[in-house]
C-alpha cells in the first residue's frame, strides 16, 4: 500500500496534465490560436520524451543518478530552480485573479491560503494529489455550457508576436513537472489490486498527449466563447488548482519527500522556499532576463536528459 501511496495512475496523469496545460494557457494569456498550438506542440514533444526516458525509473532521484551519477544532486537542484519561477508565477496569477473579485483586495492575502492548501493536499502522498486532480476536471461539465452565455470571445486570431513567446513559455511552466508526473506514474507491477483487475489501462504516453490536445481544444473553444461570467471564473479556479497540484507533486518528487523522514523533509522544503524567495526577488528585478533564461532552459532540459539517457542505453560503458 505504501508503494501505491506515492504513485499516480495513468488516468490521474491525464487529469493533472490536462489541468496543468489548460490552466497555464488561461492564466498566462495565450490569446491566439497560434500561441495555443505552439504551447501544445511543445508539451506533446516533452510528453513523448518523458514517456521514453522515465519508463525505467521511479523517481526524479533515480533519474538524476542515471544522468549525472554521483553528481545527481546538481541535476536535481537545477530542476528545482527551473521549477521555482513558474510555480511562483502560477501562485501569483491565481492570487491576483482571486483578489480581483473583491474591492481593494490584496493578492498577498490569498497566497498563504494557496500554499497551505498545497501542503494539506500533499501531506498524504501523491496518490491523493492525483485524486484531487481527477476532481478538478469535473467543473468542465458546467464551465463549457456557461461559456456560451458569457460573451467576450476574442474570435479567430493567428497573431504571434514577441510578447506571445514569453506568454507561451510562462504557460508551459517547467519541464520537470512532466518528468515527475511520468516518473511517478505507476508501472503495471506497481498498480493496486483494483487497478490491476481493471480492463482499462491506457498507456501513459497516450494519456499525456491526449490530455495536451484536449486542453488545447478546450482553450480554443473558450477563446471563441469568452467564459467571462463570474461563475465561469469560479469554476476555472478548480482547474487551476490542478496545475498547482502538478507543481506540488513535482516538488515533492524532486526533493524525495516520500523517501525522507519528517525532519529531513521539513529542511528540504525550507531550503526550497528560500530558493523560491531568491528567484522571486531576482525575477522582480530582472524580469526579461529571467524569462529568456527560463525559455532556454525549458528547451535544453528535456533535450539534455533524452540525449544522455539515449547514450547510456546505447553505449552502456560511455561516461557522460
Short mmCIF file of C-alpha atoms in Angstrom, two decimals:
data_model
loop_
_atom_site.label_atom_id
_atom_site.label_comp_id
_atom_site.label_asym_id
_atom_site.label_seq_id
_atom_site.Cartn_x
_atom_site.Cartn_y
_atom_site.Cartn_z
CA UNK A 1 0.00 0.00 0.00
CA UNK A 2 2.90 2.34 0.74
CA UNK A 3 4.15 1.79 -2.80
CA UNK A 4 0.77 2.85 -4.26
CA UNK A 5 0.56 5.87 -1.95
CA UNK A 6 3.25 7.76 -3.83
CA UNK A 7 2.20 6.76 -7.33
CA UNK A 8 -0.49 8.07 -9.67
CA UNK A 9 -2.50 6.16 -12.24
CA UNK A 10 -2.49 6.82 -15.98
CA UNK A 11 -5.95 8.38 -15.65
CA UNK A 12 -4.71 10.72 -12.94
CA UNK A 13 -1.74 11.56 -15.17
CA UNK A 14 -4.22 12.59 -17.87
CA UNK A 15 -6.19 14.80 -15.47
CA UNK A 16 -3.12 16.52 -14.00
CA UNK A 17 -1.55 17.18 -17.41
CA UNK A 18 -4.89 18.45 -18.73
CA UNK A 19 -5.36 20.86 -15.82
CA UNK A 20 -1.72 21.91 -15.94
CA UNK A 21 -1.77 22.84 -19.63
CA UNK A 22 -5.25 24.38 -19.72
CA UNK A 23 -4.69 26.49 -16.61
CA UNK A 24 -1.33 27.63 -17.95
CA UNK A 25 -2.89 28.76 -21.22
CA UNK A 26 -5.69 30.62 -19.42
CA UNK A 27 -3.64 32.16 -16.60
CA UNK A 28 -0.77 33.44 -18.72
CA UNK A 29 -2.74 34.89 -21.59
CA UNK A 30 -2.23 32.71 -24.65
CA UNK A 31 -4.90 34.62 -26.61
CA UNK A 32 -4.25 33.41 -30.14
CA UNK A 33 -4.64 30.05 -31.83
CA UNK A 34 -1.00 30.21 -32.97
CA UNK A 35 0.22 30.61 -29.39
CA UNK A 36 -2.03 27.78 -28.23
CA UNK A 37 -0.73 25.45 -30.94
CA UNK A 38 2.87 26.36 -30.07
CA UNK A 39 2.38 25.50 -26.39
CA UNK A 40 0.54 22.28 -27.17
CA UNK A 41 3.13 21.12 -29.70
CA UNK A 42 5.92 21.77 -27.22
CA UNK A 43 4.05 19.94 -24.45
CA UNK A 44 3.40 16.95 -26.73
CA UNK A 45 7.10 16.71 -27.57
CA UNK A 46 8.04 16.83 -23.88
CA UNK A 47 5.43 14.15 -23.05
CA UNK A 48 6.87 11.84 -25.69
CA UNK A 49 10.41 12.38 -24.38
CA UNK A 50 9.28 11.80 -20.78
CA UNK A 51 7.47 8.59 -21.69
CA UNK A 52 10.59 7.27 -23.43
CA UNK A 53 13.04 8.30 -20.70
CA UNK A 54 11.08 7.68 -17.49
CA UNK A 55 9.96 4.13 -18.20
CA UNK A 56 12.86 2.56 -16.32
CA UNK A 57 12.92 4.96 -13.35
CA UNK A 58 10.55 5.51 -10.45
CA UNK A 59 11.62 8.90 -9.11
CA UNK A 60 13.49 12.03 -10.07
CA UNK A 61 16.29 10.98 -7.72
CA UNK A 62 16.79 7.72 -9.66
CA UNK A 63 16.74 9.62 -12.96
CA UNK A 64 19.27 12.13 -11.61
CA UNK A 65 21.68 9.36 -10.65
CA UNK A 66 21.33 7.84 -14.11
CA UNK A 67 22.02 11.16 -15.82
CA UNK A 68 24.87 12.52 -13.68
CA UNK A 69 25.90 9.67 -11.38
CA UNK A 70 27.21 10.83 -8.01
CA UNK A 71 26.65 14.44 -9.04
CA UNK A 72 22.91 13.81 -9.40
CA UNK A 73 22.11 16.36 -6.70
CA UNK A 74 23.33 19.08 -9.09
CA UNK A 75 20.79 17.90 -11.65
CA UNK A 76 18.01 17.91 -9.07
CA UNK A 77 18.99 21.38 -7.86
CA UNK A 78 18.88 22.73 -11.42
CA UNK A 79 15.45 21.16 -11.90
CA UNK A 80 14.15 22.76 -8.70
CA UNK A 81 15.42 26.18 -9.75
CA UNK A 82 13.78 25.71 -13.13
CA UNK A 83 10.55 24.91 -11.32
CA UNK A 84 10.64 27.82 -8.87
CA UNK A 85 9.80 30.71 -11.23
CA UNK A 86 6.75 29.14 -12.98
CA UNK A 87 5.41 27.97 -9.61
CA UNK A 88 5.67 31.49 -8.21
CA UNK A 89 4.07 32.91 -11.37
CA UNK A 90 1.14 30.48 -11.11
CA UNK A 91 0.60 31.26 -7.43
CA UNK A 92 0.71 34.99 -8.16
CA UNK A 93 -1.72 34.82 -11.10
CA UNK A 94 -4.20 32.74 -9.11
CA UNK A 95 -3.96 35.04 -6.08
CA UNK A 96 -4.32 38.14 -8.30
CA UNK A 97 -7.34 36.67 -10.03
CA UNK A 98 -8.98 35.84 -6.70
CA UNK A 99 -8.27 39.34 -5.38
CA UNK A 100 -10.00 40.89 -8.41
CA UNK A 101 -13.34 39.62 -7.12
CA UNK A 102 -13.06 41.84 -4.06
CA UNK A 103 -12.87 45.61 -3.91
CA UNK A 104 -9.44 46.68 -2.64
CA UNK A 105 -8.48 43.02 -2.39
CA UNK A 106 -4.78 42.23 -1.97
CA UNK A 107 -3.30 39.20 -3.71
CA UNK A 108 -0.89 38.71 -0.79
CA UNK A 109 -3.85 37.65 1.34
CA UNK A 110 -4.59 34.66 -0.88
CA UNK A 111 -1.00 33.41 -1.32
CA UNK A 112 -0.74 31.79 2.16
CA UNK A 113 -4.14 30.14 1.62
CA UNK A 114 -2.99 28.57 -1.64
CA UNK A 115 0.30 27.41 -0.14
CA UNK A 116 -1.46 25.85 2.87
CA UNK A 117 -3.86 24.10 0.51
CA UNK A 118 -0.93 22.60 -1.40
CA UNK A 119 0.73 21.42 1.81
CA UNK A 120 -2.53 19.89 3.02
CA UNK A 121 -3.16 18.10 -0.27
CA UNK A 122 0.43 16.81 -0.48
CA UNK A 123 0.70 15.54 3.08
CA UNK A 124 -0.98 12.19 2.36
CA UNK A 125 1.04 11.27 -0.71
CA UNK A 126 1.00 11.68 -4.46
CA UNK A 127 -2.00 9.39 -4.93
CA UNK A 128 -4.13 11.95 -3.06
CA UNK A 129 -2.88 14.71 -5.37
CA UNK A 130 -3.87 12.57 -8.34
CA UNK A 131 -7.37 12.06 -6.93
CA UNK A 132 -7.72 15.80 -6.36
CA UNK A 133 -6.64 16.30 -9.96
CA UNK A 134 -9.40 13.99 -11.14
CA UNK A 135 -11.98 16.05 -9.26
CA UNK A 136 -10.64 19.29 -10.77
CA UNK A 137 -11.70 18.16 -14.26
CA UNK A 138 -15.40 17.83 -13.39
CA UNK A 139 -16.16 21.61 -13.39
CA UNK A 140 -15.69 21.46 -17.18
CA UNK A 141 -19.19 19.96 -17.41
CA UNK A 142 -20.51 23.31 -16.16
CA UNK A 143 -17.80 25.64 -17.46
CA UNK A 144 -18.21 24.81 -21.16
CA UNK A 145 -22.01 25.36 -21.35
CA UNK A 146 -21.75 28.52 -19.21
CA UNK A 147 -19.08 29.93 -21.50
CA UNK A 148 -21.63 30.01 -24.31
CA UNK A 149 -23.55 32.60 -22.28
CA UNK A 150 -20.56 34.59 -21.03
CA UNK A 151 -19.66 36.63 -24.09
CA UNK A 152 -16.39 38.44 -24.65
CA UNK A 153 -14.82 35.95 -27.06
CA UNK A 154 -11.70 37.00 -28.97
CA UNK A 155 -12.63 35.30 -32.24
CA UNK A 156 -10.05 33.90 -34.66
CA UNK A 157 -6.55 35.25 -34.16
CA UNK A 158 -3.34 33.84 -35.61
CA UNK A 159 -1.12 36.64 -34.31
CA UNK A 160 2.18 35.57 -32.82
CA UNK A 161 4.50 38.35 -31.68
CA UNK A 162 7.46 38.64 -29.36
CA UNK A 163 5.22 39.03 -26.30
CA UNK A 164 3.46 35.79 -27.23
CA UNK A 165 6.71 33.85 -26.91
CA UNK A 166 7.06 34.89 -23.27
CA UNK A 167 3.40 34.04 -22.63
CA UNK A 168 3.84 30.62 -24.24
CA UNK A 169 6.79 29.62 -22.05
CA UNK A 170 5.04 31.02 -18.98
CA UNK A 171 2.04 28.83 -19.87
CA UNK A 172 4.30 25.82 -20.37
CA UNK A 173 5.83 26.33 -16.93
CA UNK A 174 8.64 23.92 -16.13
CA UNK A 175 9.70 20.76 -17.97
CA UNK A 176 10.49 18.94 -14.67
CA UNK A 177 6.74 18.83 -13.93
CA UNK A 178 6.16 16.48 -16.86
CA UNK A 179 9.14 14.32 -15.88
CA UNK A 180 7.85 13.94 -12.32
CA UNK A 181 4.34 13.05 -13.45
CA UNK A 182 5.67 10.31 -15.72
CA UNK A 183 8.22 9.10 -13.19
CA UNK A 184 5.54 8.72 -10.52
CA UNK A 185 3.02 7.10 -12.88
CA UNK A 186 2.52 3.53 -11.65
CA UNK A 187 4.06 0.76 -13.75
CA UNK A 188 1.98 -2.41 -14.28
CA UNK A 189 3.72 -4.15 -11.36
CA UNK A 190 3.10 -1.16 -9.06
CA UNK A 191 -0.65 -0.80 -9.56
CA UNK A 192 -3.14 -1.51 -6.82
CA UNK A 193 -5.21 -4.71 -6.92
CA UNK A 194 -8.25 -2.76 -8.08
CA UNK A 195 -6.32 -1.06 -10.91
CA UNK A 196 -4.63 -4.31 -11.95
CA UNK A 197 -8.02 -6.04 -12.22
CA UNK A 198 -9.46 -3.29 -14.41
CA UNK A 199 -9.56 -3.79 -18.16
CA UNK A 200 -9.00 -0.07 -18.72
CA UNK A 201 -5.24 0.51 -18.67
CA UNK A 202 -4.20 3.25 -21.12
CA UNK A 203 -0.55 3.90 -21.89
CA UNK A 204 0.96 6.92 -20.09
CA UNK A 205 2.29 8.41 -23.33
CA UNK A 206 -1.21 8.32 -24.86
CA UNK A 207 -2.69 9.88 -21.72
CA UNK A 208 -0.21 12.74 -21.72
CA UNK A 209 -0.50 13.53 -25.43
CA UNK A 210 -4.32 13.30 -25.44
CA UNK A 211 -4.51 15.49 -22.31
CA UNK A 212 -2.44 18.21 -24.01
CA UNK A 213 -4.55 18.09 -27.17
CA UNK A 214 -7.78 18.16 -25.16
CA UNK A 215 -6.55 21.15 -23.15
CA UNK A 216 -5.66 22.99 -26.36
CA UNK A 217 -9.09 22.34 -27.89
CA UNK A 218 -10.89 23.50 -24.74
CA UNK A 219 -8.78 26.65 -24.60
CA UNK A 220 -9.53 27.47 -28.25
CA UNK A 221 -13.23 26.90 -27.57
CA UNK A 222 -13.06 29.27 -24.59
CA UNK A 223 -11.26 31.86 -26.73
CA UNK A 224 -14.25 31.83 -29.10
CA UNK A 225 -16.94 31.89 -26.44
CA UNK A 226 -15.29 34.12 -23.84
CA UNK A 227 -16.13 32.45 -20.48
CA UNK A 228 -16.44 35.90 -18.94
CA UNK A 229 -19.04 35.29 -16.24
CA UNK A 230 -18.24 35.25 -12.54
CA UNK A 231 -19.41 31.66 -12.16
CA UNK A 232 -17.25 30.56 -15.09
CA UNK A 233 -14.23 32.19 -13.46
CA UNK A 234 -15.05 30.47 -10.17
CA UNK A 235 -15.27 27.06 -11.87
CA UNK A 236 -11.99 27.69 -13.67
CA UNK A 237 -10.11 28.03 -10.38
CA UNK A 238 -10.72 24.34 -9.72
CA UNK A 239 -8.86 23.57 -12.94
CA UNK A 240 -6.11 25.99 -11.91
CA UNK A 241 -5.80 24.05 -8.64
CA UNK A 242 -4.96 21.01 -10.72
CA UNK A 243 -1.97 22.90 -12.11
CA UNK A 244 -0.83 23.69 -8.57
CA UNK A 245 -1.23 20.02 -7.61
CA UNK A 246 1.01 19.03 -10.54
CA UNK A 247 3.63 21.53 -9.33
CA UNK A 248 3.31 20.20 -5.79
CA UNK A 249 3.83 16.61 -6.93
CA UNK A 250 6.90 17.61 -8.90
CA UNK A 251 8.44 19.50 -5.98
CA UNK A 252 7.81 16.55 -3.67
CA UNK A 253 9.32 14.15 -6.19
CA UNK A 254 12.47 16.20 -6.81
CA UNK A 255 13.00 16.74 -3.08
CA UNK A 256 12.40 13.00 -2.50
CA UNK A 257 9.93 13.81 0.26
CA UNK A 258 8.22 10.37 0.26
CA UNK A 259 11.58 8.71 0.86
CA UNK A 260 12.63 11.19 3.58
CA UNK A 261 11.85 11.42 7.26
CA UNK A 262 9.76 14.28 8.61
CA UNK A 263 12.71 16.29 9.90
CA UNK A 264 14.68 15.88 6.67
CA UNK A 265 11.60 16.69 4.57
CA UNK A 266 10.98 19.89 6.56
CA UNK A 267 14.59 21.01 5.98
CA UNK A 268 14.33 20.37 2.26
CA UNK A 269 11.05 22.26 2.00
CA UNK A 270 12.55 25.18 3.91
CA UNK A 271 15.53 25.25 1.54
CA UNK A 272 13.20 25.18 -1.47
CA UNK A 273 11.11 28.01 0.00
CA UNK A 274 14.29 30.06 0.43
CA UNK A 275 15.28 29.33 -3.19
CA UNK A 276 11.82 30.41 -4.38
CA UNK A 277 12.15 33.67 -2.45
CA UNK A 278 15.54 34.35 -4.05
CA UNK A 279 14.20 33.56 -7.51
CA UNK A 280 11.19 35.81 -6.91
CA UNK A 281 13.43 38.73 -5.91
CA UNK A 282 15.66 38.21 -8.96
CA UNK A 283 12.68 37.93 -11.32
CA UNK A 284 11.20 41.15 -9.96
CA UNK A 285 14.43 42.99 -10.77
CA UNK A 286 15.47 41.20 -13.98
CA UNK A 287 12.15 40.04 -15.44
CA UNK A 288 13.22 39.90 -19.09
CA UNK A 289 16.48 38.08 -18.35
CA UNK A 290 14.76 35.51 -16.13
CA UNK A 291 12.03 34.95 -18.73
CA UNK A 292 14.56 34.36 -21.51
CA UNK A 293 16.64 32.07 -19.29
CA UNK A 294 13.55 30.06 -18.36
CA UNK A 295 12.64 29.61 -22.03
CA UNK A 296 16.13 28.43 -23.00
CA UNK A 297 16.42 26.02 -20.06
CA UNK A 298 12.98 24.53 -20.72
CA UNK A 299 14.15 23.67 -24.23
CA UNK A 300 17.56 22.37 -23.17
CA UNK A 301 16.40 20.36 -20.14
CA UNK A 302 14.37 17.61 -21.90
CA UNK A 303 16.82 17.51 -24.81
CA UNK A 304 19.79 17.00 -22.48
CA UNK A 305 18.03 14.31 -20.44
CA UNK A 306 16.97 12.42 -23.57
CA UNK A 307 20.43 12.65 -25.13
CA UNK A 308 22.24 11.42 -22.01
CA UNK A 309 19.79 8.56 -21.39
CA UNK A 310 19.96 7.54 -25.05
CA UNK A 311 23.76 7.45 -24.96
CA UNK A 312 23.82 5.46 -21.74
CA UNK A 313 21.31 2.96 -23.12
CA UNK A 314 23.05 2.61 -26.47
CA UNK A 315 26.61 2.66 -25.15
CA UNK A 316 26.49 1.33 -21.62
CA UNK A 317 30.16 1.92 -20.96
CA UNK A 318 30.17 5.55 -22.06
CA UNK A 319 30.51 8.04 -19.22
CA UNK A 320 28.63 11.29 -19.80
#
